[in-house]
Short mmCIF file of N, CA and C in Angstrom, two decimals:
data_model
loop_
_atom_site.label_atom_id
_atom_site.label_comp_id
_atom_site.label_asym_id
_atom_site.label_seq_id
_atom_site.Cartn_x
_atom_site.Cartn_y
_atom_site.Cartn_z
N MET A 1 43.82 9.31 9.14
CA MET A 1 44.28 7.95 9.37
C MET A 1 43.93 7.55 10.81
N LEU A 2 43.42 6.37 10.96
CA LEU A 2 43.05 5.88 12.28
C LEU A 2 44.25 5.26 12.98
N ASP A 3 44.36 5.54 14.27
CA ASP A 3 45.39 4.89 15.05
C ASP A 3 44.75 3.79 15.89
N GLN A 4 45.55 3.11 16.69
CA GLN A 4 45.07 1.98 17.48
C GLN A 4 44.00 2.43 18.48
N THR A 5 44.13 3.62 19.03
CA THR A 5 43.14 4.12 19.99
C THR A 5 41.80 4.35 19.30
N ASP A 6 41.82 4.92 18.10
CA ASP A 6 40.58 5.11 17.34
C ASP A 6 39.91 3.76 17.08
N ILE A 7 40.68 2.77 16.72
CA ILE A 7 40.14 1.44 16.45
C ILE A 7 39.53 0.85 17.72
N GLN A 8 40.16 1.06 18.87
CA GLN A 8 39.61 0.58 20.13
C GLN A 8 38.28 1.28 20.44
N ILE A 9 38.23 2.58 20.20
CA ILE A 9 37.00 3.35 20.42
C ILE A 9 35.89 2.82 19.52
N LEU A 10 36.19 2.59 18.27
CA LEU A 10 35.20 2.05 17.34
C LEU A 10 34.70 0.68 17.79
N SER A 11 35.61 -0.14 18.25
CA SER A 11 35.23 -1.47 18.73
C SER A 11 34.27 -1.38 19.91
N LEU A 12 34.55 -0.49 20.84
CA LEU A 12 33.67 -0.31 22.00
C LEU A 12 32.30 0.22 21.57
N LEU A 13 32.29 1.17 20.63
CA LEU A 13 31.01 1.71 20.14
C LEU A 13 30.21 0.67 19.38
N GLU A 14 30.89 -0.22 18.66
CA GLU A 14 30.17 -1.28 17.95
C GLU A 14 29.47 -2.21 18.93
N LYS A 15 30.09 -2.46 20.06
CA LYS A 15 29.50 -3.33 21.08
C LYS A 15 28.36 -2.64 21.82
N ASN A 16 28.53 -1.33 22.06
CA ASN A 16 27.51 -0.56 22.78
C ASN A 16 27.63 0.90 22.39
N SER A 17 26.81 1.33 21.45
CA SER A 17 26.90 2.70 20.96
C SER A 17 26.39 3.73 21.97
N ARG A 18 25.85 3.25 23.09
CA ARG A 18 25.37 4.17 24.13
C ARG A 18 26.41 4.41 25.23
N MET A 19 27.60 3.86 25.07
CA MET A 19 28.64 4.07 26.07
C MET A 19 28.93 5.56 26.22
N GLN A 20 29.13 5.99 27.43
CA GLN A 20 29.49 7.38 27.70
C GLN A 20 30.96 7.60 27.35
N TRP A 21 31.30 8.83 27.00
CA TRP A 21 32.68 9.15 26.63
C TRP A 21 33.64 8.83 27.77
N GLN A 22 33.21 9.10 29.00
CA GLN A 22 34.05 8.83 30.16
C GLN A 22 34.33 7.33 30.29
N GLU A 23 33.29 6.50 30.07
CA GLU A 23 33.47 5.04 30.14
C GLU A 23 34.46 4.57 29.08
N ILE A 24 34.31 5.10 27.88
CA ILE A 24 35.24 4.74 26.80
C ILE A 24 36.64 5.18 27.16
N GLY A 25 36.75 6.39 27.70
CA GLY A 25 38.05 6.93 28.09
C GLY A 25 38.76 6.05 29.11
N GLU A 26 38.01 5.50 30.04
CA GLU A 26 38.61 4.60 31.03
C GLU A 26 39.19 3.36 30.36
N GLU A 27 38.51 2.88 29.32
CA GLU A 27 38.98 1.67 28.61
C GLU A 27 40.21 1.95 27.75
N VAL A 28 40.29 3.15 27.16
CA VAL A 28 41.38 3.45 26.22
C VAL A 28 42.41 4.42 26.81
N HIS A 29 42.24 4.74 28.10
CA HIS A 29 43.19 5.59 28.83
C HIS A 29 43.26 7.02 28.29
N LEU A 30 42.07 7.60 28.08
CA LEU A 30 41.95 9.00 27.67
C LEU A 30 40.88 9.66 28.53
N THR A 31 40.85 10.99 28.51
CA THR A 31 39.77 11.70 29.19
C THR A 31 38.50 11.59 28.34
N GLY A 32 37.37 11.84 28.96
CA GLY A 32 36.11 11.84 28.22
C GLY A 32 36.12 12.87 27.10
N GLN A 33 36.70 14.04 27.36
CA GLN A 33 36.77 15.09 26.35
C GLN A 33 37.62 14.66 25.16
N ALA A 34 38.73 13.98 25.43
CA ALA A 34 39.59 13.50 24.34
C ALA A 34 38.84 12.46 23.49
N VAL A 35 38.05 11.61 24.14
CA VAL A 35 37.25 10.62 23.41
C VAL A 35 36.22 11.34 22.55
N LYS A 36 35.56 12.35 23.13
CA LYS A 36 34.56 13.13 22.37
C LYS A 36 35.20 13.72 21.12
N ASN A 37 36.38 14.29 21.27
CA ASN A 37 37.06 14.91 20.12
C ASN A 37 37.39 13.88 19.04
N ARG A 38 37.86 12.71 19.46
CA ARG A 38 38.18 11.66 18.49
C ARG A 38 36.92 11.18 17.78
N ILE A 39 35.84 10.98 18.53
CA ILE A 39 34.58 10.53 17.92
C ILE A 39 34.06 11.58 16.94
N SER A 40 34.10 12.84 17.34
CA SER A 40 33.66 13.92 16.44
C SER A 40 34.47 13.93 15.15
N LYS A 41 35.77 13.75 15.29
CA LYS A 41 36.66 13.74 14.12
C LYS A 41 36.29 12.56 13.19
N MET A 42 36.01 11.38 13.79
CA MET A 42 35.66 10.22 12.97
C MET A 42 34.28 10.39 12.33
N GLU A 43 33.37 11.08 13.00
CA GLU A 43 32.05 11.37 12.41
C GLU A 43 32.22 12.30 11.21
N LYS A 44 33.00 13.36 11.37
CA LYS A 44 33.20 14.33 10.29
C LYS A 44 33.91 13.70 9.09
N ALA A 45 34.80 12.74 9.36
CA ALA A 45 35.54 12.07 8.29
C ALA A 45 34.71 10.98 7.61
N GLY A 46 33.53 10.69 8.16
CA GLY A 46 32.68 9.66 7.57
C GLY A 46 32.99 8.25 8.03
N VAL A 47 33.93 8.11 8.96
CA VAL A 47 34.23 6.77 9.49
C VAL A 47 33.03 6.24 10.26
N ILE A 48 32.45 7.10 11.10
CA ILE A 48 31.22 6.77 11.81
C ILE A 48 30.08 7.40 11.04
N GLU A 49 29.22 6.55 10.48
CA GLU A 49 28.11 7.03 9.66
C GLU A 49 26.84 7.25 10.45
N GLY A 50 26.73 6.63 11.61
CA GLY A 50 25.53 6.78 12.41
C GLY A 50 25.54 5.78 13.55
N TYR A 51 24.51 5.85 14.35
CA TYR A 51 24.37 4.96 15.49
C TYR A 51 23.05 4.21 15.33
N THR A 52 23.01 2.99 15.84
CA THR A 52 21.84 2.16 15.61
C THR A 52 21.48 1.36 16.86
N VAL A 53 20.33 0.73 16.78
CA VAL A 53 19.85 -0.13 17.85
C VAL A 53 19.81 -1.55 17.31
N LYS A 54 20.31 -2.50 18.08
CA LYS A 54 20.24 -3.90 17.69
C LYS A 54 18.99 -4.49 18.32
N ILE A 55 18.10 -5.02 17.48
CA ILE A 55 16.81 -5.51 17.94
C ILE A 55 16.78 -7.03 17.90
N ASN A 56 16.25 -7.63 18.94
CA ASN A 56 16.05 -9.08 18.97
C ASN A 56 14.77 -9.37 18.20
N SER A 57 14.92 -9.83 16.96
CA SER A 57 13.78 -10.04 16.08
C SER A 57 12.78 -11.04 16.64
N ALA A 58 13.26 -12.07 17.32
CA ALA A 58 12.36 -13.10 17.85
C ALA A 58 11.40 -12.52 18.89
N ILE A 59 11.88 -11.62 19.71
CA ILE A 59 11.04 -11.04 20.76
C ILE A 59 9.92 -10.19 20.17
N ILE A 60 10.16 -9.56 19.03
CA ILE A 60 9.11 -8.74 18.42
C ILE A 60 8.32 -9.53 17.37
N GLY A 61 8.48 -10.85 17.37
CA GLY A 61 7.67 -11.70 16.51
C GLY A 61 8.23 -11.95 15.13
N LYS A 62 9.42 -11.49 14.84
CA LYS A 62 10.05 -11.72 13.53
C LYS A 62 11.02 -12.89 13.68
N GLU A 63 10.46 -14.10 13.78
CA GLU A 63 11.26 -15.27 14.10
C GLU A 63 11.84 -15.99 12.89
N VAL A 64 11.41 -15.65 11.70
CA VAL A 64 11.88 -16.34 10.49
C VAL A 64 12.89 -15.44 9.78
N THR A 65 14.11 -15.93 9.64
CA THR A 65 15.16 -15.18 8.96
C THR A 65 15.50 -15.90 7.66
N GLY A 66 15.45 -15.16 6.57
CA GLY A 66 15.77 -15.73 5.27
C GLY A 66 16.90 -14.97 4.61
N PHE A 67 17.73 -15.71 3.89
CA PHE A 67 18.81 -15.12 3.10
C PHE A 67 18.51 -15.45 1.64
N ILE A 68 18.41 -14.42 0.83
CA ILE A 68 18.01 -14.59 -0.56
C ILE A 68 19.10 -14.07 -1.48
N THR A 69 19.53 -14.93 -2.37
CA THR A 69 20.44 -14.52 -3.44
C THR A 69 19.57 -14.23 -4.65
N VAL A 70 19.70 -13.02 -5.19
CA VAL A 70 18.88 -12.61 -6.34
C VAL A 70 19.75 -12.61 -7.60
N PHE A 71 19.23 -13.26 -8.63
CA PHE A 71 19.87 -13.32 -9.94
C PHE A 71 19.03 -12.46 -10.88
N MET A 72 19.48 -11.25 -11.16
CA MET A 72 18.70 -10.30 -11.95
C MET A 72 18.50 -10.80 -13.38
N LYS A 73 17.28 -10.63 -13.89
CA LYS A 73 17.00 -10.94 -15.29
C LYS A 73 16.64 -9.67 -16.06
N THR A 74 16.76 -8.54 -15.40
CA THR A 74 16.50 -7.24 -16.01
C THR A 74 17.68 -6.33 -15.71
N THR A 75 17.82 -5.28 -16.50
CA THR A 75 18.87 -4.30 -16.22
C THR A 75 18.34 -3.14 -15.38
N ASP A 76 17.10 -3.22 -14.97
CA ASP A 76 16.48 -2.15 -14.18
C ASP A 76 16.80 -2.33 -12.69
N HIS A 77 18.07 -2.17 -12.37
CA HIS A 77 18.52 -2.32 -10.99
C HIS A 77 17.97 -1.22 -10.08
N LEU A 78 17.76 -0.04 -10.61
CA LEU A 78 17.24 1.06 -9.80
C LEU A 78 15.86 0.74 -9.24
N SER A 79 14.99 0.20 -10.07
CA SER A 79 13.64 -0.18 -9.59
C SER A 79 13.74 -1.25 -8.52
N PHE A 80 14.63 -2.21 -8.71
CA PHE A 80 14.81 -3.27 -7.71
C PHE A 80 15.32 -2.69 -6.40
N LYS A 81 16.30 -1.81 -6.48
CA LYS A 81 16.84 -1.19 -5.26
C LYS A 81 15.76 -0.38 -4.55
N ASN A 82 14.95 0.34 -5.29
CA ASN A 82 13.85 1.10 -4.69
C ASN A 82 12.87 0.16 -3.99
N TYR A 83 12.56 -0.97 -4.64
CA TYR A 83 11.64 -1.93 -4.05
C TYR A 83 12.18 -2.47 -2.72
N ILE A 84 13.44 -2.90 -2.71
CA ILE A 84 13.96 -3.48 -1.47
C ILE A 84 14.18 -2.43 -0.38
N ASN A 85 14.50 -1.20 -0.78
CA ASN A 85 14.65 -0.14 0.22
C ASN A 85 13.33 0.23 0.88
N ASN A 86 12.23 -0.02 0.20
CA ASN A 86 10.91 0.31 0.74
C ASN A 86 10.16 -0.90 1.29
N ASN A 87 10.83 -2.03 1.38
CA ASN A 87 10.19 -3.24 1.90
C ASN A 87 10.67 -3.50 3.32
N SER A 88 9.75 -3.52 4.28
CA SER A 88 10.12 -3.64 5.69
C SER A 88 10.67 -5.01 6.07
N LEU A 89 10.46 -6.02 5.24
CA LEU A 89 11.02 -7.35 5.53
C LEU A 89 12.53 -7.38 5.34
N VAL A 90 13.04 -6.54 4.44
CA VAL A 90 14.46 -6.54 4.12
C VAL A 90 15.23 -5.77 5.19
N THR A 91 16.07 -6.50 5.93
CA THR A 91 16.85 -5.85 7.00
C THR A 91 18.26 -5.51 6.54
N GLU A 92 18.75 -6.22 5.52
CA GLU A 92 20.05 -5.92 4.92
C GLU A 92 19.97 -6.24 3.44
N ALA A 93 20.71 -5.48 2.65
CA ALA A 93 20.79 -5.74 1.21
C ALA A 93 22.20 -5.40 0.74
N HIS A 94 22.79 -6.33 0.00
CA HIS A 94 24.15 -6.14 -0.49
C HIS A 94 24.22 -6.49 -1.96
N LYS A 95 24.90 -5.66 -2.74
CA LYS A 95 25.23 -6.01 -4.12
C LYS A 95 26.49 -6.86 -4.00
N ILE A 96 26.48 -8.02 -4.65
CA ILE A 96 27.57 -8.97 -4.44
C ILE A 96 28.26 -9.34 -5.74
N SER A 97 29.44 -9.91 -5.60
CA SER A 97 30.13 -10.49 -6.75
C SER A 97 30.03 -12.00 -6.62
N GLY A 98 30.35 -12.68 -7.68
CA GLY A 98 30.30 -14.14 -7.62
C GLY A 98 28.95 -14.66 -8.03
N ASP A 99 28.39 -15.55 -7.22
CA ASP A 99 27.14 -16.24 -7.53
C ASP A 99 25.95 -15.35 -7.19
N GLY A 100 25.36 -14.71 -8.16
CA GLY A 100 24.22 -13.85 -7.95
C GLY A 100 24.58 -12.38 -8.04
N CYS A 101 23.54 -11.54 -7.95
CA CYS A 101 23.73 -10.09 -8.06
C CYS A 101 23.55 -9.38 -6.72
N TYR A 102 22.59 -9.86 -5.92
CA TYR A 102 22.28 -9.25 -4.64
C TYR A 102 22.09 -10.33 -3.58
N MET A 103 22.44 -10.00 -2.34
CA MET A 103 22.17 -10.86 -1.19
C MET A 103 21.30 -10.05 -0.25
N LEU A 104 20.14 -10.61 0.08
CA LEU A 104 19.18 -9.94 0.96
C LEU A 104 19.01 -10.74 2.24
N LYS A 105 18.85 -10.04 3.34
CA LYS A 105 18.49 -10.68 4.61
C LYS A 105 17.10 -10.19 4.97
N LEU A 106 16.21 -11.14 5.25
CA LEU A 106 14.83 -10.80 5.59
C LEU A 106 14.52 -11.26 7.01
N ALA A 107 13.72 -10.49 7.71
CA ALA A 107 13.19 -10.88 9.02
C ALA A 107 11.68 -10.85 8.90
N ALA A 108 11.05 -12.02 9.06
CA ALA A 108 9.61 -12.15 8.85
C ALA A 108 8.95 -12.82 10.04
N THR A 109 7.65 -12.61 10.13
CA THR A 109 6.86 -13.26 11.18
C THR A 109 6.55 -14.70 10.80
N THR A 110 6.30 -14.93 9.51
CA THR A 110 5.94 -16.27 9.04
C THR A 110 6.67 -16.56 7.73
N GLN A 111 6.74 -17.84 7.38
CA GLN A 111 7.30 -18.21 6.10
C GLN A 111 6.43 -17.70 4.96
N ALA A 112 5.13 -17.58 5.22
CA ALA A 112 4.22 -17.08 4.19
C ALA A 112 4.61 -15.66 3.76
N GLU A 113 5.08 -14.85 4.68
CA GLU A 113 5.53 -13.49 4.33
C GLU A 113 6.71 -13.56 3.37
N ILE A 114 7.61 -14.49 3.62
CA ILE A 114 8.77 -14.64 2.74
C ILE A 114 8.33 -15.13 1.37
N VAL A 115 7.40 -16.08 1.33
CA VAL A 115 6.89 -16.58 0.05
C VAL A 115 6.27 -15.45 -0.76
N GLU A 116 5.50 -14.60 -0.10
CA GLU A 116 4.89 -13.44 -0.79
C GLU A 116 5.97 -12.52 -1.35
N PHE A 117 7.01 -12.27 -0.56
CA PHE A 117 8.12 -11.45 -1.01
C PHE A 117 8.78 -12.07 -2.25
N LEU A 118 9.01 -13.37 -2.19
CA LEU A 118 9.65 -14.07 -3.31
C LEU A 118 8.82 -13.97 -4.58
N ASP A 119 7.50 -14.09 -4.44
CA ASP A 119 6.62 -13.94 -5.60
C ASP A 119 6.74 -12.54 -6.20
N GLU A 120 6.90 -11.53 -5.34
CA GLU A 120 6.99 -10.14 -5.82
C GLU A 120 8.31 -9.86 -6.53
N ILE A 121 9.40 -10.45 -6.08
CA ILE A 121 10.69 -10.13 -6.72
C ILE A 121 10.92 -10.88 -8.02
N LEU A 122 10.04 -11.80 -8.35
CA LEU A 122 10.20 -12.53 -9.61
C LEU A 122 10.16 -11.63 -10.84
N ILE A 123 9.56 -10.43 -10.72
CA ILE A 123 9.58 -9.51 -11.87
C ILE A 123 10.98 -8.97 -12.13
N TYR A 124 11.85 -9.02 -11.11
CA TYR A 124 13.22 -8.51 -11.25
C TYR A 124 14.21 -9.63 -11.60
N GLY A 125 13.96 -10.82 -11.07
CA GLY A 125 14.91 -11.91 -11.32
C GLY A 125 14.52 -13.17 -10.58
N ASN A 126 15.39 -14.14 -10.71
CA ASN A 126 15.21 -15.40 -10.00
C ASN A 126 15.94 -15.32 -8.67
N TYR A 127 15.75 -16.31 -7.84
CA TYR A 127 16.34 -16.25 -6.51
C TYR A 127 16.70 -17.63 -6.00
N ARG A 128 17.52 -17.63 -4.97
CA ARG A 128 17.80 -18.82 -4.19
C ARG A 128 17.58 -18.43 -2.73
N LEU A 129 16.83 -19.25 -2.01
CA LEU A 129 16.46 -18.95 -0.62
C LEU A 129 17.15 -19.91 0.33
N ASN A 130 17.69 -19.37 1.41
CA ASN A 130 18.19 -20.15 2.54
C ASN A 130 17.51 -19.60 3.78
N LEU A 131 16.97 -20.50 4.60
CA LEU A 131 16.35 -20.09 5.87
C LEU A 131 17.30 -20.39 7.00
N SER A 132 17.38 -19.47 7.95
CA SER A 132 18.20 -19.68 9.13
C SER A 132 17.51 -20.66 10.07
N ILE A 133 18.27 -21.63 10.56
CA ILE A 133 17.69 -22.56 11.52
C ILE A 133 18.20 -22.30 12.93
N GLU A 134 19.28 -21.50 13.04
CA GLU A 134 19.79 -21.12 14.36
C GLU A 134 20.74 -19.94 14.20
N LYS A 135 20.55 -18.92 15.03
CA LYS A 135 21.48 -17.80 15.04
C LYS A 135 22.61 -18.13 16.00
N ILE A 136 23.83 -18.05 15.51
CA ILE A 136 24.99 -18.41 16.30
C ILE A 136 25.66 -17.17 16.89
N LYS A 137 25.73 -16.12 16.11
CA LYS A 137 26.36 -14.88 16.58
C LYS A 137 25.54 -13.71 16.13
#
């Protein structure tokens, strides 16, 4: 069970996963070693699944962000999942409830890349596309 200190540690790591244990300890009033022990415990429990890098897509030329709702017309979800897991345009993929079956987030260099992707997923289902016009957060 997580306590308030664990939640504070997680919040700090979400903002900057490269924070040193000592820095975190200063924020949550623990020693660096105590922070290390708590983080290790959360890793072993599966609370922390890994660490990642947040990339500014615009700086690396991926300026077009698309959100695609996929409406499956086949029951072959495994093939679809394999396709999206192996497609570098897809930065996030979620199985959803409500309107549609999957929600995908794409980061592309051009709209033409997104159009090509949309043509390819038509074998799995129909889609609805929304393009981001401004990132707010």
